[in-house]
XYZ file of C-alpha atoms in Angstrom:
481
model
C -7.384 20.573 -2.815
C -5.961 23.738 -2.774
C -5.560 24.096 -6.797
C -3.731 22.312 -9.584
C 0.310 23.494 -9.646
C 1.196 25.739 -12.690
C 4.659 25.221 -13.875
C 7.256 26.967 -12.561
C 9.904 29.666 -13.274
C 13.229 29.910 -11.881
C 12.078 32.598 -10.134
C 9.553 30.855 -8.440
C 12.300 28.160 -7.456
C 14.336 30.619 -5.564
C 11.699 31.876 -3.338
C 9.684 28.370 -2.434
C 5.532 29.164 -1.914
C 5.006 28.806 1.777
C 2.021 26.560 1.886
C -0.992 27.667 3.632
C -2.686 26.360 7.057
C -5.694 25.667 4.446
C -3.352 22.841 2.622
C -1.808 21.304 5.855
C -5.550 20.686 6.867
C -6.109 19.192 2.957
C -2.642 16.873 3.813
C -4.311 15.742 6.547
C -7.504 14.532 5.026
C -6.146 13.141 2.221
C -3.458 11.100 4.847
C -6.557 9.788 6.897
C -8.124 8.849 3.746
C -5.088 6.887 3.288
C -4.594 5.566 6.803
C -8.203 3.976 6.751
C -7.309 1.808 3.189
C -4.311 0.858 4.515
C -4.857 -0.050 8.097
C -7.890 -2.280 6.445
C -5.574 -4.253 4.550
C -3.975 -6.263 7.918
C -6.678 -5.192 10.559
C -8.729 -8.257 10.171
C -6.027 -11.020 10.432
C -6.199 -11.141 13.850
C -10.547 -11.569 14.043
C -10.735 -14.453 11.567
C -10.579 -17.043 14.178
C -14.090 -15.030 15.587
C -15.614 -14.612 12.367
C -15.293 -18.259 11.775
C -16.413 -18.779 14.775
C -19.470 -16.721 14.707
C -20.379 -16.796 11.136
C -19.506 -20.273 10.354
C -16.617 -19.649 7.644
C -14.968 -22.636 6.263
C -10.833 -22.459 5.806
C -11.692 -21.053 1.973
C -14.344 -18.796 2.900
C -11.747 -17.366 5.668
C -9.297 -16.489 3.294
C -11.535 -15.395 1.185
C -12.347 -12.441 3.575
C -8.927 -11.631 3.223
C -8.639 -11.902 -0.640
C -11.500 -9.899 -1.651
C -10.627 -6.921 -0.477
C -6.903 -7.306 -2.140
C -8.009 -8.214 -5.458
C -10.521 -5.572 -5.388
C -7.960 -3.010 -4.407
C -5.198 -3.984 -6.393
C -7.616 -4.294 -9.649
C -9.833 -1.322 -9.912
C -6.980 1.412 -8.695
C -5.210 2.572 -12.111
C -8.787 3.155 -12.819
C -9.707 4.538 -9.942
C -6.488 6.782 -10.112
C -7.384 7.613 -13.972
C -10.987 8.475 -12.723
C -9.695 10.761 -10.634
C -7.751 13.024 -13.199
C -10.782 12.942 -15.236
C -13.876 13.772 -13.123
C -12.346 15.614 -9.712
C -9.865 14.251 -7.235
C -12.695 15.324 -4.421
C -15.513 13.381 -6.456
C -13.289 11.019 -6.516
C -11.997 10.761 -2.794
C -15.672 11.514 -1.658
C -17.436 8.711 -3.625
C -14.318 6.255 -2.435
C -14.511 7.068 1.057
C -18.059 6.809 0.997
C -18.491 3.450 -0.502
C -15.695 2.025 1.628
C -17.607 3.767 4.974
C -21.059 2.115 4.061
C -19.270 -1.361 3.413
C -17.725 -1.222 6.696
C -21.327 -0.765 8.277
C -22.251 -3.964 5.784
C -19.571 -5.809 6.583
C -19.692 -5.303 10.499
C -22.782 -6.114 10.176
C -23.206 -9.585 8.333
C -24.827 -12.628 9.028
C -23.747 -14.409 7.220
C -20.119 -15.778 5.477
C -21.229 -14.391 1.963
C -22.358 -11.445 3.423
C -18.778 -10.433 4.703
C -17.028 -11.260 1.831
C -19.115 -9.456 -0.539
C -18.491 -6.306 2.207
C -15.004 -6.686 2.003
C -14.941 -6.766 -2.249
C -17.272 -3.575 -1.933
C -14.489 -2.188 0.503
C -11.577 -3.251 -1.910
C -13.188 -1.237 -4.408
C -14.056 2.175 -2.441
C -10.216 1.657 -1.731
C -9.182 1.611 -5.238
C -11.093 4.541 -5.673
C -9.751 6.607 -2.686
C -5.913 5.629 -2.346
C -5.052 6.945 -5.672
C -6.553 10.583 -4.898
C -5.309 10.500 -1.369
C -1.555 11.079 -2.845
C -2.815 13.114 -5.478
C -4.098 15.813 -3.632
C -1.248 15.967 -1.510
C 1.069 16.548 -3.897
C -1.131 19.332 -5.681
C -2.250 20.643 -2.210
C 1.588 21.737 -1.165
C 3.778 23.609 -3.767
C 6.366 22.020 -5.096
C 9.855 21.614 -2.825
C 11.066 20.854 0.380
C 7.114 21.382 1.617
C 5.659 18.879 -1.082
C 8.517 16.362 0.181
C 7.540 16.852 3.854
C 3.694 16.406 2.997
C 4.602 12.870 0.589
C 6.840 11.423 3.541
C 3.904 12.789 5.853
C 1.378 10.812 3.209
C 4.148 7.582 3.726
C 4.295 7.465 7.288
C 0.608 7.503 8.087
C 0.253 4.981 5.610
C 2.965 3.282 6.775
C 1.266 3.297 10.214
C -2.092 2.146 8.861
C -0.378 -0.828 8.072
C 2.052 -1.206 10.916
C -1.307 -0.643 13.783
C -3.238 -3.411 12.217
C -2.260 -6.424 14.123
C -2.682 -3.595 17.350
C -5.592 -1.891 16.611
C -7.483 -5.513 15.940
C -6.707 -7.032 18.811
C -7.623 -4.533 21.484
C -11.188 -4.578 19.140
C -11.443 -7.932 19.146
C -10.527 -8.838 22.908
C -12.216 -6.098 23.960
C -15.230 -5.524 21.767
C -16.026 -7.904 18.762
C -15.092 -8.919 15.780
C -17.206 -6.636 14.242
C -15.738 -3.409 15.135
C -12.482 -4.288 13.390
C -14.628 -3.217 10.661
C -17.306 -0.981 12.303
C -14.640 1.271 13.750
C -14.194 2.501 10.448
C -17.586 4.732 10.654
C -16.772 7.076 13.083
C -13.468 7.975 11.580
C -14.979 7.383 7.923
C -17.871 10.176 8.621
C -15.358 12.841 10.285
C -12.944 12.434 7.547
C -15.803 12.777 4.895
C -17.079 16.279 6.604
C -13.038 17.383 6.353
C -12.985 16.858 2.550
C -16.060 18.187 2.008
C -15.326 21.349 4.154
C -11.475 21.955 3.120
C -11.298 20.521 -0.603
C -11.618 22.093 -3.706
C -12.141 20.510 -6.980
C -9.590 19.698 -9.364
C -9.061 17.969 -12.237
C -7.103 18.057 -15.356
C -8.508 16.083 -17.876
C -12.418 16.878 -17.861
C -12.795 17.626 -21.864
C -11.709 13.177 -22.556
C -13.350 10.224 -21.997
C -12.402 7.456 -20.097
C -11.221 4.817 -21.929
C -13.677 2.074 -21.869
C -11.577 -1.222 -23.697
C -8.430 -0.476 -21.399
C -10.181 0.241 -18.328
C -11.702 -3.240 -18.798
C -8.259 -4.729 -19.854
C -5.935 -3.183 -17.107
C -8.843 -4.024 -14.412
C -9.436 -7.351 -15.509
C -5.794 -8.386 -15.837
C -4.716 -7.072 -12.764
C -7.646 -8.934 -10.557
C -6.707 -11.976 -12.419
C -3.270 -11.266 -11.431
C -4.183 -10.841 -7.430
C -6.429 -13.738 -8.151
C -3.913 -15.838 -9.006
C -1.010 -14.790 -6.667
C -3.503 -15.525 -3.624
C -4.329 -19.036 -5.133
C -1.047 -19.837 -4.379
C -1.585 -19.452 -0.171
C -4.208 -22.544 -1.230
C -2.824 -24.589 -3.950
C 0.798 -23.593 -4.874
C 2.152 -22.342 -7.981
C 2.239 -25.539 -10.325
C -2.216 -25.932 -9.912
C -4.475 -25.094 -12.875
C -6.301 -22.954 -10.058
C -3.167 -20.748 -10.116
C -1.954 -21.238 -13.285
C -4.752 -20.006 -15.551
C -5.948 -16.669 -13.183
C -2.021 -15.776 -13.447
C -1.080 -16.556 -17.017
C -4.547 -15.102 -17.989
C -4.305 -11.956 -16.523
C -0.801 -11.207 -17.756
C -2.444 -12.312 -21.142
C -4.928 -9.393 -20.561
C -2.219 -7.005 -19.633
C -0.128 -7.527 -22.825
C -3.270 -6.952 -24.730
C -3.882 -3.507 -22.846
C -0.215 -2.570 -23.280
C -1.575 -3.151 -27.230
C -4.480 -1.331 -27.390
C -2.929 1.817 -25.572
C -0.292 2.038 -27.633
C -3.158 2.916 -30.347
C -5.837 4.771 -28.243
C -5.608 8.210 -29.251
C -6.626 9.021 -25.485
C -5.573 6.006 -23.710
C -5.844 5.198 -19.598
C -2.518 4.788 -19.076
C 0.069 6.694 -21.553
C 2.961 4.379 -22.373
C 5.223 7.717 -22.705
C 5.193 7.774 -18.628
C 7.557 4.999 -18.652
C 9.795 6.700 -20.960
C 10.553 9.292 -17.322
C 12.892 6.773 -15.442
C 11.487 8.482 -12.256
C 8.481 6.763 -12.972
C 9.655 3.684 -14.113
C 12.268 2.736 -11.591
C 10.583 4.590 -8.616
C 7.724 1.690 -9.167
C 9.358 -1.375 -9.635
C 11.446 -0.265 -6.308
C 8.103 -0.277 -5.113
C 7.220 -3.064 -5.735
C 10.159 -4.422 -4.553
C 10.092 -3.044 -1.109
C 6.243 -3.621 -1.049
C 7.047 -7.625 -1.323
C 9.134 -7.734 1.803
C 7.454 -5.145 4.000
C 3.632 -6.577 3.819
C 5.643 -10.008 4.503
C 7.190 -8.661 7.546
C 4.115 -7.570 9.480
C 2.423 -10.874 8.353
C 5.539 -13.133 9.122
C 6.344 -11.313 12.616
C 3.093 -11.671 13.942
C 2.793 -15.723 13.439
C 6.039 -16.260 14.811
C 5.104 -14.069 17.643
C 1.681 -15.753 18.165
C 2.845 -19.397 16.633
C 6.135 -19.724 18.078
C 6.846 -17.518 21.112
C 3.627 -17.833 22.024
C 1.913 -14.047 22.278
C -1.593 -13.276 22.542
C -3.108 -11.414 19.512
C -2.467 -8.312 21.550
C 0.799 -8.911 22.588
C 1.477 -9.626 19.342
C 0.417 -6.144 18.494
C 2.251 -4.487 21.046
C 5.284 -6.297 20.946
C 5.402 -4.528 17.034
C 4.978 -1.014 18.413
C 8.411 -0.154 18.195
C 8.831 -1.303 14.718
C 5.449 0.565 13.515
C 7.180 3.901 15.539
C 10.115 3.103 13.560
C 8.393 3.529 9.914
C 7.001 6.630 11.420
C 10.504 7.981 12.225
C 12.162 6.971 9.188
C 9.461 8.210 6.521
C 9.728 11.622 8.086
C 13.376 11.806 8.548
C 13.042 11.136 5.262
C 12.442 14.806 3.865
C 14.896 15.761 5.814
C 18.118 13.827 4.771
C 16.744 14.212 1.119
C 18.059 17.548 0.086
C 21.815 16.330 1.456
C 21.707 12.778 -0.095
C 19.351 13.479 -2.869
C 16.166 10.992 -3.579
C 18.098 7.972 -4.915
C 20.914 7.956 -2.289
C 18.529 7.788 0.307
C 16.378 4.961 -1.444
C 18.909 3.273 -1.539
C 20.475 3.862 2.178
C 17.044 2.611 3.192
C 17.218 -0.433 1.292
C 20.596 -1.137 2.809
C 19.480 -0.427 6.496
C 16.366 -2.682 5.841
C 18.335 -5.501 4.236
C 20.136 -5.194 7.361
C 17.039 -5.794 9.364
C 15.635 -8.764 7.156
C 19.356 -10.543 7.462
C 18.686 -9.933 11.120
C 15.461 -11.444 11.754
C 16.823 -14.711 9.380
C 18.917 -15.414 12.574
C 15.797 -15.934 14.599
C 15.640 -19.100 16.815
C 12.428 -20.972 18.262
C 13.371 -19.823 21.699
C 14.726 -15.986 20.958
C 13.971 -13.091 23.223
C 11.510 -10.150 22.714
C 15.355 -7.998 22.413
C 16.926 -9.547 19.374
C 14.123 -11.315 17.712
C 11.861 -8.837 17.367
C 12.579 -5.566 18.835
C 16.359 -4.666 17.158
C 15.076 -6.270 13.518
C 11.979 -5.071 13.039
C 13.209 -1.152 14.401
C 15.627 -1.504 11.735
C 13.532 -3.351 8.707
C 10.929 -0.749 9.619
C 12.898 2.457 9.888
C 14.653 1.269 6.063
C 11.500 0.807 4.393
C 10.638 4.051 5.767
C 13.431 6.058 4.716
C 13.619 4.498 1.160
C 9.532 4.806 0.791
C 8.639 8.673 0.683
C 11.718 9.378 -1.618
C 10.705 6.975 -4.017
C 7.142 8.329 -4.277
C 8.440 11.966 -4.493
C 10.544 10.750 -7.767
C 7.718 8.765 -9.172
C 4.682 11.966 -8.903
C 7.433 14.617 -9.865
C 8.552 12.463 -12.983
C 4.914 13.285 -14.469
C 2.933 15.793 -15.878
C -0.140 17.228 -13.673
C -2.656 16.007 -16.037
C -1.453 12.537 -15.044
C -0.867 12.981 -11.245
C -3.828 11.034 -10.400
C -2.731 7.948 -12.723
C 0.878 8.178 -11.475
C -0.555 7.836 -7.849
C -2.770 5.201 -8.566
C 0.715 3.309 -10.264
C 2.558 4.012 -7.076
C -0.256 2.411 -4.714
C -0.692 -0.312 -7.358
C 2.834 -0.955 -7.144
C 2.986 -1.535 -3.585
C -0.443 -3.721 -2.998
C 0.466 -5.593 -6.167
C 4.044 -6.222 -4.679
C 2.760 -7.335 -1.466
C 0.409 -9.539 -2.442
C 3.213 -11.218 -4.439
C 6.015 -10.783 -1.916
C 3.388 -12.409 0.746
C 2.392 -15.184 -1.615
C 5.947 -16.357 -2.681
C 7.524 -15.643 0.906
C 4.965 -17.979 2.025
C 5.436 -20.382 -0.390
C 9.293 -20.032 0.820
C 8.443 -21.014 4.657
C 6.011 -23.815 3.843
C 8.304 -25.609 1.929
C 11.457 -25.877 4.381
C 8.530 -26.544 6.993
C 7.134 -29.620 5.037
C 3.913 -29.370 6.885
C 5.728 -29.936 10.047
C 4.051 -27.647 12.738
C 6.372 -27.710 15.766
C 7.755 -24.058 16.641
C 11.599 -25.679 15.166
C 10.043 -26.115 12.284
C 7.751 -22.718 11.765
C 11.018 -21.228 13.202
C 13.044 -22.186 10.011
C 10.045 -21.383 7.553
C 9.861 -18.118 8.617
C 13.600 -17.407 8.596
C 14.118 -18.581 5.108
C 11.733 -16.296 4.105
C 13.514 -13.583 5.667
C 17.234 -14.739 3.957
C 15.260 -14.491 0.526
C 13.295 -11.051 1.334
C 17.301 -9.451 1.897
C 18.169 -10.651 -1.098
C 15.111 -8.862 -2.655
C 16.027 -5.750 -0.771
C 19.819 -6.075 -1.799
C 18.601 -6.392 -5.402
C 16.407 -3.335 -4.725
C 19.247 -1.533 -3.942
C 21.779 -2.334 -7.199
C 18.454 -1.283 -9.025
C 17.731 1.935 -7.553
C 21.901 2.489 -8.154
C 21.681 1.879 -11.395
C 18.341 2.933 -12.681
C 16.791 5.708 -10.337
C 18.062 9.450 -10.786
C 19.287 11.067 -7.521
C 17.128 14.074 -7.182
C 14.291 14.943 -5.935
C 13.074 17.058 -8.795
C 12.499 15.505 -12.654
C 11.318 16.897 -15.558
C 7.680 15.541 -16.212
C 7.400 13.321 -19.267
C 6.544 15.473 -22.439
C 2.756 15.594 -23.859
């Protein structure tokens, strides 16, 4: 990282700071950083049948490979993102990336069921670490502008692609390798991207005289596992079990009590004033919005590929090329269109051209083509999400002040897994229940497109929100100390 942004005079505004060749190589750390933690979130899926296989998972233990990294993740990253404005956003993105590169060597390396799991919690958790600085040092890398809005949709399309090349990326490993290089893979890339950071960042922080606030770090961390607990119970149990039941209601129960306690910390983790920026606000429940339909799609597209149409795991993957090129396209058209439409506008447009997509794909039949039920829906559910994505994390880090960037990133990634998870978990809970248990490729076929009728709604509802709620520009006034 270049340095931390000093405010800005008018003067300053006219005459934008060109960034230097020295922060486009920081951009691209920090975006590989980013690429890794998100490609690891879908990569597997398609090497559970060979771990189970080879390791001896049950059906639980299976899912659990899936689950611990998630909860992991999504609990530990306002903390992570919190650490990082405290004790160096390079500390911060070394130590991540480093614990998540040794538990890929752990985890490729297992024996035995526990093993893995316990390598993909350990993974979750350099994740929650590293995600949270990843956007942070972009944003204080590049000055503020049109540059800083190139380098976030830059930030949004590689993640983006991280989670688009998944289902690709694991199946050429897996028919071609192992199962264990869906996770091994990650060293190579892991240990180049650690000798970047440590070559091209510099340290920053902005909070290094206060201390870390112990009670809420437990609180938020605790209630938000619970909460990822809980929403991934559901894939097992349903919503109406005391399995599911007492993780959800008992997180939230922790949350309310952290949303107490820092509204009397004199230094607290997460300052309740950041809500009072609707940049901030909106920008993340939009998030989280568009984060419940877009993990859905990848997951939903490839079983009905695979389930119903009857692709190989790598024909799966390559059959959702064009839609992963699409994301690409539309987060970094996405700087571009900004300064014409302005930040909410575009959210919005996205929303609408993704909706579009999802209303699409609901049409799909047991028998469709490669043409209309994949290819046209998921260019244009991909290419939305893309286009509405980098605006809305541009309003959410420039609606705060510098000494919380790294918090405000963290809340933007948290947003996203956290709406996934739940998007995926209800979605699914959609399909199985017009499918009744009923397993024939009519009867997936109608699962899956039910969940896609609901997931437009959600991104119709998106949109009014973002209408109504976000404000349409680019630049906001941080929230005041």
């Amino acid at each position: 990282m270049v340095h931390t942004e000093p405010a800005t005079s008018g003067a300053t505004e006219s005459t934008p700071i060109r960034p230097t060749p020295r922060a486009w190589l920081v951009v691209l750390a920090a975006c590989a950083g980013q690429f890794l933690v998100v490609l690891d979130v879908s990569v597997v899926n398609v090497a559970l049948p060979s771990m189970r296989t080879d390791l001896g998972l049950s059906a639980t233990g299976l899912q659990w490979v899936l689950n611990a990294y998630s909860i992991a993740f999504a609990g530990f990253m306002l903390l992570g993102g919190r650490a990082a404005d405290l004790f160096g956003r390079k500390r911060m993105f070394l130590l991540g990336l480093g614990l998540f590169t040794a538990a890929s060597v752990a985890g490729g390396l297992a024996q035995e069921g526990w093993q893995l799991v316990a390598a993909r919690a350990v993974q979750g958790l350099g994740a929650a670490v590293l995600a949270p600085a990843t956007l942070t040092i972009v944003t204080a890398a590049v000055p503020a502008g049109p540059a800083r809005t190139r380098a976030i949709g830059t930030w949004t399309a590689v993640g983006a692609a991280g989670g688009a090349a998944g289902g690709f990326v694991g199946g050429v490993l897996v028919d071609l390798l192992s199962w264990r290089w869906v996770l091994l893979i990650n060293v190579p890339v892991g240990v180049l991207v650690l000798i970047g950071a440590a070559l091209w960042l510099s340290e920053s922080r902005t909070g290094a005289r206060r201390r870390l606030d112990l009670p809420g770090a437990v609180l938020v961390t605790g209630g938000l596992a619970s909460v990822a607990y809980g929403i991934v119970q559901t894939e097992e149990v349903g919503w109406g079990d005391p399995a599911t039941l007492v993780p959800l209601l008992g997180g939230l129960a922790l949350l309310a009590v952290f949303v107490a306690v820092e509204a009397r910390t004199a230094a607290p983790l997460m300052p309740l004033k950041l809500f009072r920026a609707r940049a901030v606000s909106a920008a993340n429940v939009a998030m989280l919005l568009a984060g419940s339909t877009s993990f859905a799609m990848w997951f939903f597209m490839t079983v009905y590929a695979q389930n119903v149409l009857g692709y190989t795991p790598l024909q799966a993957g390559l059959a959702l090329i064009p839609s992963s090129v699409s994301v690409i396209v539309g987060s970094k058209l996405a700087p571009r269109l900004m300064p014409t439409t302005g930040a909410r506008n575009l959210a919005v447009i996205g929303a609408l051209v993704a909706a579009t997509g999802f209303g699409w794909q609901s049409t799909m039949t047991a028998d469709g083509t490669f043409l209309t039920t994949i290819l046209g829906p998921g260019i244009l559910m991909m290419a939305g999400i893309g286009l509405l994505t980098t605006p809305l994390a541009t309003l959410a880090t420039s609606g705060a002040a510098p000494a919380d960037a790294g918090l405000v990133s963290g809340l933007v990634n948290t947003s996203r897994t956290m709406g996934g998870a739940l998007g995926l978990a209800v979605l699914s809970t959609v399909a199985a229940a017009r499918t009744a248990g009923s397993t024939s490729p009519a009867a997936l076929t109608e699962g899956y497109a039910l969940a896609f009728r609901t997931a437009t709604g959600v991104l119709l509802a998106a949109a009014v929100l973002m209408l109504l709620w976000l404000p349409n520009s680019g630049r906001t006034r941080p929230a005041e100390a």
